[in-house]
Tab-separated table of C-alpha atoms in Angstrom:
chain	number	residue	atom	x	y	z
A	1	MET	CA	0.000	0.000	0.000
A	2	LYS	CA	1.407	3.404	-1.005
A	3	ASN	CA	2.021	5.988	1.690
A	4	LYS	CA	-0.365	8.919	1.582
A	5	ILE	CA	1.048	12.423	1.640
A	6	ASN	CA	-0.564	14.561	4.301
A	7	LEU	CA	-0.365	18.194	3.273
A	8	PHE	CA	-1.238	19.171	6.825
A	9	ASN	CA	1.651	17.270	8.370
A	10	PRO	CA	4.032	19.805	10.000
A	11	ARG	CA	6.952	17.833	8.613
A	12	HIS	CA	5.690	18.113	5.066
A	13	PRO	CA	7.631	20.783	3.136
A	14	ARG	CA	4.476	22.534	1.954
A	15	HIS	CA	2.960	22.904	5.412
A	16	PRO	CA	2.789	26.551	6.595
A	17	ARG	CA	5.140	25.813	9.497
A	18	ALA	CA	7.701	24.263	7.142
A	19	ILE	CA	7.297	27.199	4.739
A	20	LYS	CA	7.893	29.640	7.591
A	21	THR	CA	11.028	27.719	8.615
A	22	MET	CA	12.312	27.797	5.032
A	23	LYS	CA	11.700	31.567	4.813
A	24	GLN	CA	13.577	32.052	8.091
A	25	ARG	CA	16.512	30.051	6.726
A	26	ILE	CA	16.574	32.124	3.545
A	27	ASN	CA	16.418	35.362	5.542
A	28	LEU	CA	19.216	34.085	7.812
A	29	LEU	CA	21.323	33.184	4.783
A	30	ILE	CA	20.748	36.633	3.268
A	31	ALA	CA	21.703	38.296	6.558
A	32	PHE	CA	24.858	36.161	6.794
A	33	SER	CA	25.757	37.037	3.191
A	34	VAL	CA	25.331	40.753	3.913
A	35	VAL	CA	27.584	40.482	6.977
A	36	ALA	CA	30.177	38.493	5.000
A	37	LEU	CA	30.131	41.083	2.201
A	38	ILE	CA	30.593	43.925	4.690
A	39	VAL	CA	33.471	42.097	6.411
A	40	LEU	CA	35.227	41.295	3.124
A	41	SER	CA	34.767	44.856	1.867
A	42	THR	CA	36.118	46.215	5.165
A	43	VAL	CA	39.166	43.940	4.966
A	44	GLN	CA	39.738	45.013	1.357
A	45	CYS	CA	39.518	48.699	2.310
A	46	TYR	CA	41.890	48.123	5.231
A	47	LEU	CA	44.434	46.479	2.919
A	48	VAL	CA	44.169	49.387	0.490
A	49	LYS	CA	44.607	51.880	3.355
A	50	THR	CA	47.654	49.943	4.650
A	51	THR	CA	49.165	49.923	1.174
A	52	TYR	CA	48.487	53.643	0.862
A	53	ASP	CA	50.235	54.381	4.165
A	54	TYR	CA	53.203	52.264	3.085
A	55	LYS	CA	53.422	54.091	-0.253
A	56	VAL	CA	53.290	57.440	1.554
A	57	ALA	CA	56.114	56.439	3.904
A	58	GLN	CA	58.135	55.096	0.971
A	59	PHE	CA	57.598	58.329	-0.973
A	60	HIS	CA	58.659	60.472	1.983
A	61	THR	CA	61.812	58.396	2.398
A	62	GLU	CA	62.674	58.831	-1.282
A	63	ILE	CA	62.156	62.591	-1.109
A	64	LYS	CA	64.222	62.859	2.081
A	65	ASN	CA	67.133	60.984	0.543
A	66	GLU	CA	67.087	62.946	-2.694
A	67	ILE	CA	66.773	66.359	-1.049
A	68	ALA	CA	69.346	65.492	1.608
A	69	GLN	CA	71.842	64.738	-1.151
A	70	ILE	CA	71.031	68.011	-2.894
A	71	SER	CA	71.212	70.253	0.171
A	72	ASN	CA	73.469	68.488	2.638
A	73	ASN	CA	74.892	71.913	3.453
A	74	TYR	CA	74.725	75.393	1.966
A	75	SER	CA	78.340	75.672	0.809
A	76	ASP	CA	77.663	73.815	-2.438
A	77	ILE	CA	74.851	76.250	-3.189
A	78	ASP	CA	76.672	79.539	-2.561
A	79	SER	CA	79.839	79.645	-0.440
A	80	VAL	CA	79.779	83.449	-0.335
A	81	LEU	CA	76.325	83.503	1.256
A	82	VAL	CA	77.380	80.835	3.701
A	83	ALA	CA	80.379	82.945	4.693
A	84	LYS	CA	78.128	85.961	5.189
A	85	LYS	CA	75.802	83.912	7.395
A	86	GLU	CA	78.682	82.702	9.577
A	87	ALA	CA	79.990	86.261	9.846
A	88	LEU	CA	76.547	87.456	10.950
A	89	TYR	CA	76.336	84.735	13.596
A	90	LYS	CA	79.818	85.607	14.904
A	91	SER	CA	79.049	89.306	15.056
A	92	LEU	CA	75.764	88.763	16.895
A	93	SER	CA	77.433	86.415	19.357
A	94	GLU	CA	80.270	88.819	20.216
A	95	ASN	CA	77.830	91.727	20.598
A	96	TYR	CA	75.807	89.559	22.970
A	97	LEU	CA	78.907	88.732	25.016
A	98	GLN	CA	79.613	92.499	25.229
A	99	GLY	CA	76.033	93.091	26.353
A	100	LYS	CA	75.089	95.078	23.257
A	101	ASN	CA	72.392	92.617	22.045
A	102	SER	CA	69.661	90.790	23.917
A	103	LYS	CA	68.462	87.281	23.072
A	104	ILE	CA	65.399	88.746	21.337
A	105	ASP	CA	67.609	90.994	19.228
A	106	ILE	CA	69.704	88.017	18.111
A	107	LYS	CA	66.609	86.011	17.124
A	108	ASN	CA	65.089	88.892	15.147
A	109	SER	CA	68.358	89.663	13.384
A	110	ILE	CA	68.827	86.049	12.308
A	111	VAL	CA	65.244	85.507	11.122
A	112	LYS	CA	65.220	88.821	9.222
A	113	ASN	CA	68.625	88.373	7.606
A	114	GLU	CA	69.329	90.267	4.398
A	115	PHE	CA	70.327	87.248	2.297
A	116	SER	CA	67.125	85.199	3.006
A	117	ALA	CA	65.384	85.906	-0.335
A	118	LEU	CA	68.504	85.287	-2.419
A	119	LEU	CA	69.332	81.978	-0.747
A	120	THR	CA	65.703	80.888	-1.087
A	121	GLN	CA	65.857	81.481	-4.853
A	122	LYS	CA	69.122	79.558	-5.208
A	123	ILE	CA	67.809	76.535	-3.266
A	124	GLN	CA	64.515	76.575	-5.198
A	125	ARG	CA	66.343	76.625	-8.540
A	126	LYS	CA	68.498	73.714	-7.473
A	127	PHE	CA	65.377	71.683	-6.590
A	128	GLU	CA	63.874	72.501	-9.975
A	129	ARG	CA	67.088	71.504	-11.740
A	130	GLU	CA	67.762	68.291	-9.784
A	131	LEU	CA	64.098	67.185	-9.393
A	132	PRO	CA	62.322	68.423	-12.520
A	133	ASN	CA	59.356	66.038	-12.101
A	134	LEU	CA	58.433	67.359	-8.676
A	135	LYS	CA	57.164	70.755	-7.633
A	136	ILE	CA	58.595	71.448	-4.181
A	137	ASP	CA	57.976	74.154	-1.616
A	138	PHE	CA	60.355	74.297	1.350
A	139	ALA	CA	61.205	76.122	4.549
A	140	ILE	CA	64.342	76.118	6.709
A	141	VAL	CA	63.536	77.062	10.303
A	142	LEU	CA	65.920	77.832	13.171
A	143	ASN	CA	65.554	75.571	16.212
A	144	LYS	CA	68.607	76.268	18.405
A	145	TYR	CA	71.214	78.998	18.999
A	146	ILE	CA	73.566	78.131	21.909
A	147	LEU	CA	76.852	79.704	23.045
A	148	TYR	CA	79.543	77.621	24.787
A	149	LYS	CA	82.380	79.266	26.804
A	150	ASN	CA	85.217	77.344	28.402
A	151	SER	CA	84.858	78.997	31.781
A	152	LYS	CA	81.050	79.142	31.931
A	153	LYS	CA	78.028	76.953	31.358
A	154	ALA	CA	76.311	76.841	27.973
A	155	ASP	CA	74.200	79.916	27.329
A	156	THR	CA	71.037	79.005	25.444
A	157	ILE	CA	70.061	82.076	23.554
A	158	PHE	CA	67.387	80.385	21.486
A	159	CYS	CA	65.799	76.904	21.622
A	160	GLU	CA	62.259	76.252	20.409
A	161	LYS	CA	60.219	73.674	18.567
A	162	PRO	CA	60.081	74.203	14.803
A	163	PHE	CA	57.723	77.099	14.045
A	164	ILE	CA	57.118	78.731	10.685
A	165	SER	CA	57.672	82.102	12.401
A	166	ASN	CA	61.322	81.072	12.846
A	167	LYS	CA	61.780	80.579	9.099
A	168	LEU	CA	65.203	81.499	7.776
A	169	TYR	CA	64.698	80.653	4.092
A	170	GLY	CA	62.005	79.168	1.906
A	171	ASN	CA	58.510	79.836	0.569
A	172	LEU	CA	56.312	77.660	2.779
A	173	ALA	CA	53.576	79.506	4.622
A	174	SER	CA	52.865	76.680	7.068
A	175	LEU	CA	54.455	73.472	8.360
A	176	ASN	CA	51.134	71.660	8.760
A	177	ASN	CA	51.272	69.689	5.501
A	178	ALA	CA	55.083	69.538	5.256
A	179	PHE	CA	57.421	66.805	6.433
A	180	LEU	CA	60.897	66.955	7.891
A	181	VAL	CA	63.729	66.220	5.467
A	182	ARG	CA	66.788	66.785	7.653
A	183	ASN	CA	68.260	68.630	10.612
A	184	TYR	CA	71.475	70.575	10.035
A	185	VAL	CA	73.791	71.345	12.945
A	186	GLY	CA	76.419	74.046	12.412
A	187	THR	CA	79.263	75.224	14.632
A	188	THR	CA	81.208	78.501	14.661
A	189	ASN	CA	84.371	79.001	16.751
A	190	GLY	CA	85.767	82.347	17.902
A	191	THR	CA	87.803	84.211	20.549
A	192	PHE	CA	86.527	87.029	22.749
A	193	GLU	CA	88.662	88.791	25.391
A	194	ASN	CA	91.285	86.083	25.116
A	195	GLN	CA	88.691	83.393	25.790
A	196	ASP	CA	87.558	80.812	23.271
A	197	TYR	CA	83.864	80.282	22.634
A	198	SER	CA	81.750	78.070	20.351
A	199	LEU	CA	78.413	78.703	18.726
A	200	LEU	CA	76.085	75.789	17.980
A	201	THR	CA	73.103	76.297	15.684
A	202	GLU	CA	70.497	73.815	14.491
A	203	ASP	CA	68.025	74.350	11.704
A	204	SER	CA	65.533	71.972	10.076
A	205	MET	CA	64.398	71.712	6.481
A	206	TYR	CA	60.718	71.004	5.795
A	207	VAL	CA	59.373	70.341	2.315
A	208	SER	CA	55.953	69.984	0.763
A	209	VAL	CA	55.570	68.250	-2.606
A	210	ILE	CA	52.679	69.757	-4.585
A	211	ASP	CA	50.003	67.149	-5.507
A	212	TRP	CA	51.898	64.395	-3.716
A	213	GLU	CA	48.580	62.601	-3.095
A	214	MET	CA	48.061	62.240	-6.865
A	215	ILE	CA	51.591	60.865	-7.215
A	216	ILE	CA	50.820	58.211	-4.595
A	217	LEU	CA	47.503	57.358	-6.253
A	218	ARG	CA	49.202	56.986	-9.646
A	219	ARG	CA	51.653	54.575	-8.087
A	220	MET	CA	48.732	52.627	-6.631
A	221	THR	CA	46.672	52.533	-9.835
A	222	PHE	CA	47.113	48.806	-10.397
A	223	ILE	CA	46.288	47.962	-6.777
A	224	LEU	CA	43.258	50.257	-6.747
A	225	ILE	CA	41.910	48.740	-9.979
A	226	LEU	CA	42.341	45.202	-8.622
A	227	SER	CA	40.697	46.157	-5.327
A	228	LEU	CA	37.813	47.868	-7.093
A	229	LEU	CA	37.313	44.865	-9.372
A	230	SER	CA	37.416	42.545	-6.359
A	231	ILE	CA	34.792	44.564	-4.489
A	232	LEU	CA	32.592	44.847	-7.594
A	233	THR	CA	32.923	41.101	-8.165
A	234	LEU	CA	31.915	40.416	-4.571
A	235	ILE	CA	28.936	42.744	-4.843
A	236	THR	CA	27.903	41.229	-8.210
A	237	LEU	CA	28.125	37.677	-6.848
A	238	PHE	CA	26.206	38.764	-3.774
A	239	VAL	CA	23.434	40.361	-5.855
A	240	ILE	CA	23.232	37.279	-8.101
A	241	ALA	CA	23.050	35.002	-5.061
A	242	ILE	CA	20.375	37.135	-3.393
A	243	LYS	CA	18.339	37.243	-6.610
A	244	ALA	CA	18.620	33.465	-6.905
A	245	LEU	CA	17.465	33.046	-3.315
A	246	ILE	CA	14.562	35.445	-3.803
A	247	LYS	CA	13.617	33.696	-7.053
A	248	GLN	CA	13.808	30.312	-5.336
A	249	LYS	CA	11.647	31.622	-2.523
A	250	LYS	CA	9.171	33.065	-5.034
A	251	VAL	CA	9.028	29.768	-6.952
A	252	SER	CA	8.458	27.943	-3.686
A	253	ASP	CA	5.616	30.326	-2.765
A	254	VAL	CA	4.094	29.989	-6.243
A	255	LYS	CA	4.217	26.189	-6.056
A	256	THR	CA	2.612	26.311	-2.628
A	257	ASP	CA	-0.174	28.583	-3.931
A	258	PHE	CA	-0.643	26.307	-6.927
A	259	ILE	CA	-1.003	23.221	-4.726
A	260	ASN	CA	-3.466	25.031	-2.489
A	261	ASN	CA	-5.479	26.256	-5.491
A	262	ILE	CA	-5.596	22.943	-7.333
A	263	THR	CA	-6.491	21.192	-4.070
A	264	HIS	CA	-9.423	23.581	-3.706
A	265	GLU	CA	-10.451	23.075	-7.345
A	266	LEU	CA	-10.336	19.279	-7.034
A	267	LYS	CA	-12.190	19.071	-3.737
A	268	THR	CA	-15.539	20.230	-5.129
A	269	PRO	CA	-15.919	17.676	-7.968
A	270	LEU	CA	-14.481	14.903	-5.813
A	271	ALA	CA	-16.896	15.688	-2.995
A	272	THR	CA	-19.795	15.791	-5.464
A	273	LEU	CA	-18.740	12.440	-6.953
A	274	GLY	CA	-18.514	10.912	-3.481
A	275	ILE	CA	-22.003	12.122	-2.507
A	276	SER	CA	-23.457	11.040	-5.860
A	277	THR	CA	-21.959	7.575	-5.462
A	278	LYS	CA	-23.519	7.170	-2.019
A	279	ILE	CA	-26.894	8.340	-3.354
A	280	LEU	CA	-26.731	5.731	-6.117
A	281	GLU	CA	-26.361	3.062	-3.440
A	282	GLN	CA	-29.916	3.811	-2.339
A	283	LYS	CA	-32.416	1.401	-3.873
A	284	ASN	CA	-35.227	3.949	-4.241
A	285	ILE	CA	-32.954	6.194	-6.324
A	286	ARG	CA	-31.979	3.377	-8.672
A	287	GLU	CA	-35.636	2.473	-9.185
A	288	ASN	CA	-36.550	6.079	-10.041
A	289	ASP	CA	-35.342	6.724	-13.586
A	290	GLU	CA	-35.562	10.484	-13.350
A	291	ASN	CA	-33.526	10.695	-10.162
A	292	PHE	CA	-31.114	8.045	-11.424
A	293	ASN	CA	-30.469	9.929	-14.671
A	294	ALA	CA	-30.006	13.196	-12.782
A	295	ILE	CA	-27.349	11.615	-10.542
A	296	VAL	CA	-25.628	9.990	-13.534
A	297	ASN	CA	-25.560	13.359	-15.333
A	298	THR	CA	-24.064	14.975	-12.230
A	299	ILE	CA	-21.346	12.328	-12.112
A	300	SER	CA	-20.674	12.840	-15.815
A	301	ARG	CA	-20.368	16.619	-15.424
A	302	GLN	CA	-18.030	16.358	-12.448
A	303	ASN	CA	-15.953	13.780	-14.279
A	304	ASN	CA	-15.664	16.174	-17.232
A	305	ARG	CA	-14.688	18.957	-14.851
A	306	LEU	CA	-11.899	16.864	-13.387
A	307	GLN	CA	-10.706	15.979	-16.875
A	308	ASN	CA	-10.729	19.666	-17.877
A	309	LEU	CA	-8.665	20.574	-14.822
A	310	ILE	CA	-6.092	17.923	-15.712
A	311	ASP	CA	-6.079	19.008	-19.377
A	312	GLN	CA	-5.603	22.645	-18.362
A	313	VAL	CA	-2.576	21.811	-16.245
A	314	MET	CA	-1.102	19.650	-19.031
A	315	ALA	CA	-1.753	22.226	-21.747
A	316	ASN	CA	-0.240	25.065	-19.780
A	317	SER	CA	2.942	23.132	-19.051
A	318	LEU	CA	4.047	23.778	-22.647
A	319	ALA	CA	6.217	26.701	-23.732
A	320	GLU	CA	5.172	28.785	-26.714
A	321	ASN	CA	7.675	27.050	-29.009
A	322	GLU	CA	6.178	23.649	-28.113
A	323	ILE	CA	2.563	24.561	-28.912
A	324	GLU	CA	1.296	23.117	-32.184
A	325	LEU	CA	-1.007	25.601	-33.879
A	326	GLN	CA	-3.626	24.739	-36.462
A	327	LYS	CA	-3.757	28.076	-38.286
A	328	GLU	CA	-6.347	29.105	-40.834
A	329	LYS	CA	-7.494	32.297	-42.510
A	330	ILE	CA	-10.359	33.847	-40.578
A	331	GLU	CA	-12.264	37.114	-40.557
A	332	THR	CA	-11.104	38.406	-37.178
A	333	GLU	CA	-14.099	40.633	-36.350
A	334	ASP	CA	-16.599	37.776	-36.902
A	335	PHE	CA	-14.359	35.479	-34.856
A	336	LEU	CA	-14.372	37.942	-31.951
A	337	LEU	CA	-18.157	38.412	-32.187
A	338	SER	CA	-18.673	34.654	-31.857
A	339	ILE	CA	-16.592	34.682	-28.667
A	340	VAL	CA	-18.588	37.664	-27.370
A	341	ASN	CA	-21.932	35.945	-28.039
A	342	ASP	CA	-20.878	32.716	-26.284
A	343	PHE	CA	-19.566	34.703	-23.334
A	344	LYS	CA	-22.870	36.611	-22.995
A	345	ILE	CA	-24.742	33.336	-22.709
A	346	THR	CA	-22.439	32.145	-19.926
A	347	PHE	CA	-22.392	35.497	-18.100
A	348	PRO	CA	-25.690	37.230	-18.895
A	349	LYS	CA	-25.286	39.777	-16.069
A	350	ILE	CA	-22.053	41.180	-17.506
A	351	ASN	CA	-22.379	44.222	-19.802
A	352	LEU	CA	-20.095	43.204	-22.670
A	353	LYS	CA	-19.648	45.936	-25.324
A	354	THR	CA	-17.704	46.052	-28.586
A	355	ASP	CA	-15.984	48.965	-30.323
A	356	PHE	CA	-14.554	47.619	-33.590
A	357	GLN	CA	-12.674	50.264	-35.588
A	358	THR	CA	-11.663	47.681	-38.181
A	359	GLN	CA	-13.673	45.735	-40.782
A	360	LYS	CA	-13.178	42.333	-42.385
A	361	THR	CA	-9.586	41.921	-41.262
A	362	ILE	CA	-8.228	38.592	-42.488
A	363	LEU	CA	-5.614	37.000	-40.203
A	364	VAL	CA	-4.055	33.537	-40.068
A	365	LEU	CA	-4.825	32.270	-36.581
A	366	ASP	CA	-5.522	29.187	-34.496
A	367	LYS	CA	-9.203	29.600	-33.593
A	368	PHE	CA	-9.232	26.970	-30.840
A	369	HIS	CA	-6.277	28.280	-28.820
A	370	LEU	CA	-7.118	31.966	-29.315
A	371	THR	CA	-10.739	31.356	-28.279
A	372	THR	CA	-9.497	29.852	-25.017
A	373	ALA	CA	-7.039	32.715	-24.568
A	374	PHE	CA	-9.671	35.443	-25.049
A	375	LEU	CA	-12.123	33.638	-22.760
A	376	ASN	CA	-9.413	33.425	-20.096
A	377	VAL	CA	-8.977	37.221	-20.187
A	378	LEU	CA	-12.748	37.819	-20.074
A	379	GLU	CA	-13.339	35.329	-17.251
A	380	ASN	CA	-10.411	36.833	-15.354
A	381	ALA	CA	-12.101	40.244	-15.564
A	382	VAL	CA	-15.301	38.787	-14.140
A	383	LYS	CA	-13.414	37.079	-11.304
A	384	TYR	CA	-11.980	40.407	-10.208
A	385	GLY	CA	-15.217	42.352	-9.962
A	386	SER	CA	-15.890	43.647	-13.479
A	387	LYS	CA	-19.462	44.555	-14.413
A	388	THR	CA	-18.720	46.168	-17.773
A	389	ILE	CA	-16.200	44.898	-20.331
A	390	THR	CA	-15.365	46.617	-23.624
A	391	ILE	CA	-13.574	44.933	-26.536
A	392	LYS	CA	-11.911	47.298	-29.029
A	393	THR	CA	-10.075	46.655	-32.290
A	394	ARG	CA	-7.824	48.932	-34.324
A	395	ILE	CA	-4.754	48.877	-36.541
A	396	ILE	CA	-1.586	50.180	-34.855
A	397	GLU	CA	1.664	50.279	-36.848
A	398	ASN	CA	0.726	47.380	-39.133
A	399	GLN	CA	-0.478	45.321	-36.177
A	400	PHE	CA	-4.002	44.232	-35.332
A	401	SER	CA	-4.753	45.499	-31.825
A	402	ILE	CA	-7.395	43.855	-29.613
A	403	SER	CA	-7.921	45.591	-26.275
A	404	ILE	CA	-10.126	44.206	-23.496
A	405	GLU	CA	-10.974	46.893	-20.966
A	406	ASP	CA	-12.843	46.245	-17.700
A	407	ASP	CA	-13.987	48.205	-14.646
A	408	GLY	CA	-12.801	45.729	-12.025
A	409	ILE	CA	-10.727	46.272	-8.909
A	410	GLY	CA	-7.526	46.822	-10.889
A	411	ILE	CA	-4.019	45.574	-10.254
A	412	GLU	CA	-1.193	47.150	-8.258
A	413	LYS	CA	1.752	48.447	-10.304
A	414	ASN	CA	4.300	46.196	-8.616
A	415	LYS	CA	2.234	43.089	-9.442
A	416	GLN	CA	1.564	43.758	-13.120
A	417	SER	CA	4.920	42.359	-14.296
A	418	LEU	CA	4.072	39.015	-12.611
A	419	LEU	CA	0.647	38.529	-14.200
A	420	PHE	CA	1.897	36.237	-16.977
A	421	ASP	CA	4.056	34.041	-14.739
A	422	LYS	CA	2.994	30.444	-14.450
A	423	PHE	CA	0.805	29.736	-11.383
A	424	TYR	CA	0.805	33.389	-10.301
A	425	ARG	CA	-2.465	34.739	-8.966
A	426	VAL	CA	-3.186	38.264	-7.753
A	427	GLN	CA	-4.100	38.078	-4.069
A	428	GLN	CA	-5.482	41.582	-3.697
A	429	GLY	CA	-9.100	42.214	-2.888
A	430	ASN	CA	-9.495	38.934	-0.974
A	431	LEU	CA	-12.382	38.029	-3.252
A	432	HIS	CA	-13.856	34.589	-2.613
A	433	ASN	CA	-14.701	33.992	-6.265
A	434	THR	CA	-11.111	34.376	-7.515
A	435	LYS	CA	-10.161	30.735	-7.087
A	436	GLY	CA	-8.128	29.254	-9.903
A	437	LEU	CA	-4.868	27.611	-10.906
A	438	GLY	CA	-2.964	30.711	-11.888
A	439	LEU	CA	-2.570	29.429	-15.448
A	440	GLY	CA	-5.071	31.528	-17.409
A	441	LEU	CA	-2.948	34.574	-18.194
A	442	TYR	CA	0.184	32.447	-18.553
A	443	TYR	CA	-1.692	30.480	-21.230
A	444	VAL	CA	-2.741	33.753	-22.919
A	445	ASP	CA	0.866	34.926	-23.033
A	446	GLN	CA	2.114	31.619	-24.481
A	447	ILE	CA	-0.561	31.463	-27.180
A	448	VAL	CA	-0.043	35.081	-28.262
A	449	LYS	CA	3.735	34.536	-28.400
A	450	ALA	CA	3.170	31.403	-30.482
A	451	HIS	CA	1.385	33.676	-32.986
A	452	GLN	CA	4.459	36.007	-32.947
A	453	GLY	CA	2.372	38.607	-31.148
A	454	SER	CA	2.593	40.388	-27.811
A	455	VAL	CA	0.328	41.152	-24.884
A	456	LYS	CA	0.588	43.973	-22.358
A	457	VAL	CA	-1.460	45.219	-19.445
A	458	VAL	CA	-2.277	48.694	-18.129
A	459	SER	CA	-4.088	48.985	-14.818
A	460	ASP	CA	-4.816	51.394	-11.982
A	461	LEU	CA	-5.901	50.089	-8.608
A	462	GLY	CA	-9.626	50.682	-8.205
A	463	LYS	CA	-10.058	51.878	-11.813
A	464	GLY	CA	-9.989	48.669	-13.837
A	465	THR	CA	-7.597	46.934	-16.208
A	466	GLU	CA	-6.903	46.936	-19.943
A	467	PHE	CA	-5.235	44.018	-21.741
A	468	THR	CA	-3.945	44.755	-25.245
A	469	ILE	CA	-3.083	41.929	-27.664
A	470	LEU	CA	-1.130	42.770	-30.801
A	471	LEU	CA	-1.125	40.334	-33.760
A	472	LYS	CA	0.687	40.582	-37.065
A	473	VAL	CA	-1.507	41.701	-39.971
């Protein structure tokens, strides 16, 4: 004996509890993927930042070495100016020892020396000559000025942190964006009142390379491109994976809806067949021909209904390129009128109107499949609350246009693109009479495509829907 599948078993994959568990797993997987993407992107950005810092340090080292070789001292730039500077320092020192100058006077005299502009120009030209690919601004600032006498302690006339206000030479206006290249310590020896003394000075050179950030970025071009491609690849794979998960979840939901719908559709004829069979077991029914024939007719109708349900599922499992059409030349307006007349008999309470702006249009069509397709659209309009339906025909850009407009409840914008998906059914409105298999509009789309035509829908919620079918003339 075969095991029966209980759709209401909590362990069955289509049970609501199992569906909820599956949705939770998908949501958990999406959340984990988002976290993983963020972590990987963060790591990638950290690696790029580390590489950037390394390139900056490497660049600074290169600049320091090159500039240090160019300006190790000032004598190779202009020995005359260097001699003048040493003479100035010696004169200021001896005046200080005589008490003629204060410490403030010495500082001001050094900072405002007369050869500052000329030495700045000479150093700048040397940078331009030796480093033509770099645009460099610089500043040389005085840090220390200390006198040493044999018989006394060191006399610190000047000792400060590097400040731009203590600039001796250069064109930098600030040290904020500059970096230290080298410190230069100079000594001057002299004799005052038969006593030897020594002068120690220390100055620092700071440089700023114009657009050094762009130089670093150019050096990192390859790394940045690889990092960007890696991040884009991760994001692309993530989006593809999420779309696949969402699509899988949607397919699962659609299959669940389909099973629920077909179960509902099958229950009614099966229940009727079961009741009819039990009635036939009664002797008085079998002996009454009228009642017997009525029950037999009921069984026959329900059997046909079951067969139609099975045929509908089988027919709609085909793609448009697998449908075999039996085409023939027909007068399209008469063909549509025959469908309208049959529909009025089935639904006499529906106000079905026609507005044909074409006459005697001959098309090569499959009457059987297109009849079913048009009836599916009309019955769908009735299911969703339509009381008035208008069928219009016209010629649009060498195509025969058939529009079916209703005054039903309409369809939300975000659901219109799903209307022609297999097994999809609009859930809005919560109307009891909208039971079905979700195959009607899918079948319409497949049949129209098999005729090399197209179908589109325009709808506003609460204002009705218009389906437009275009066929080749």
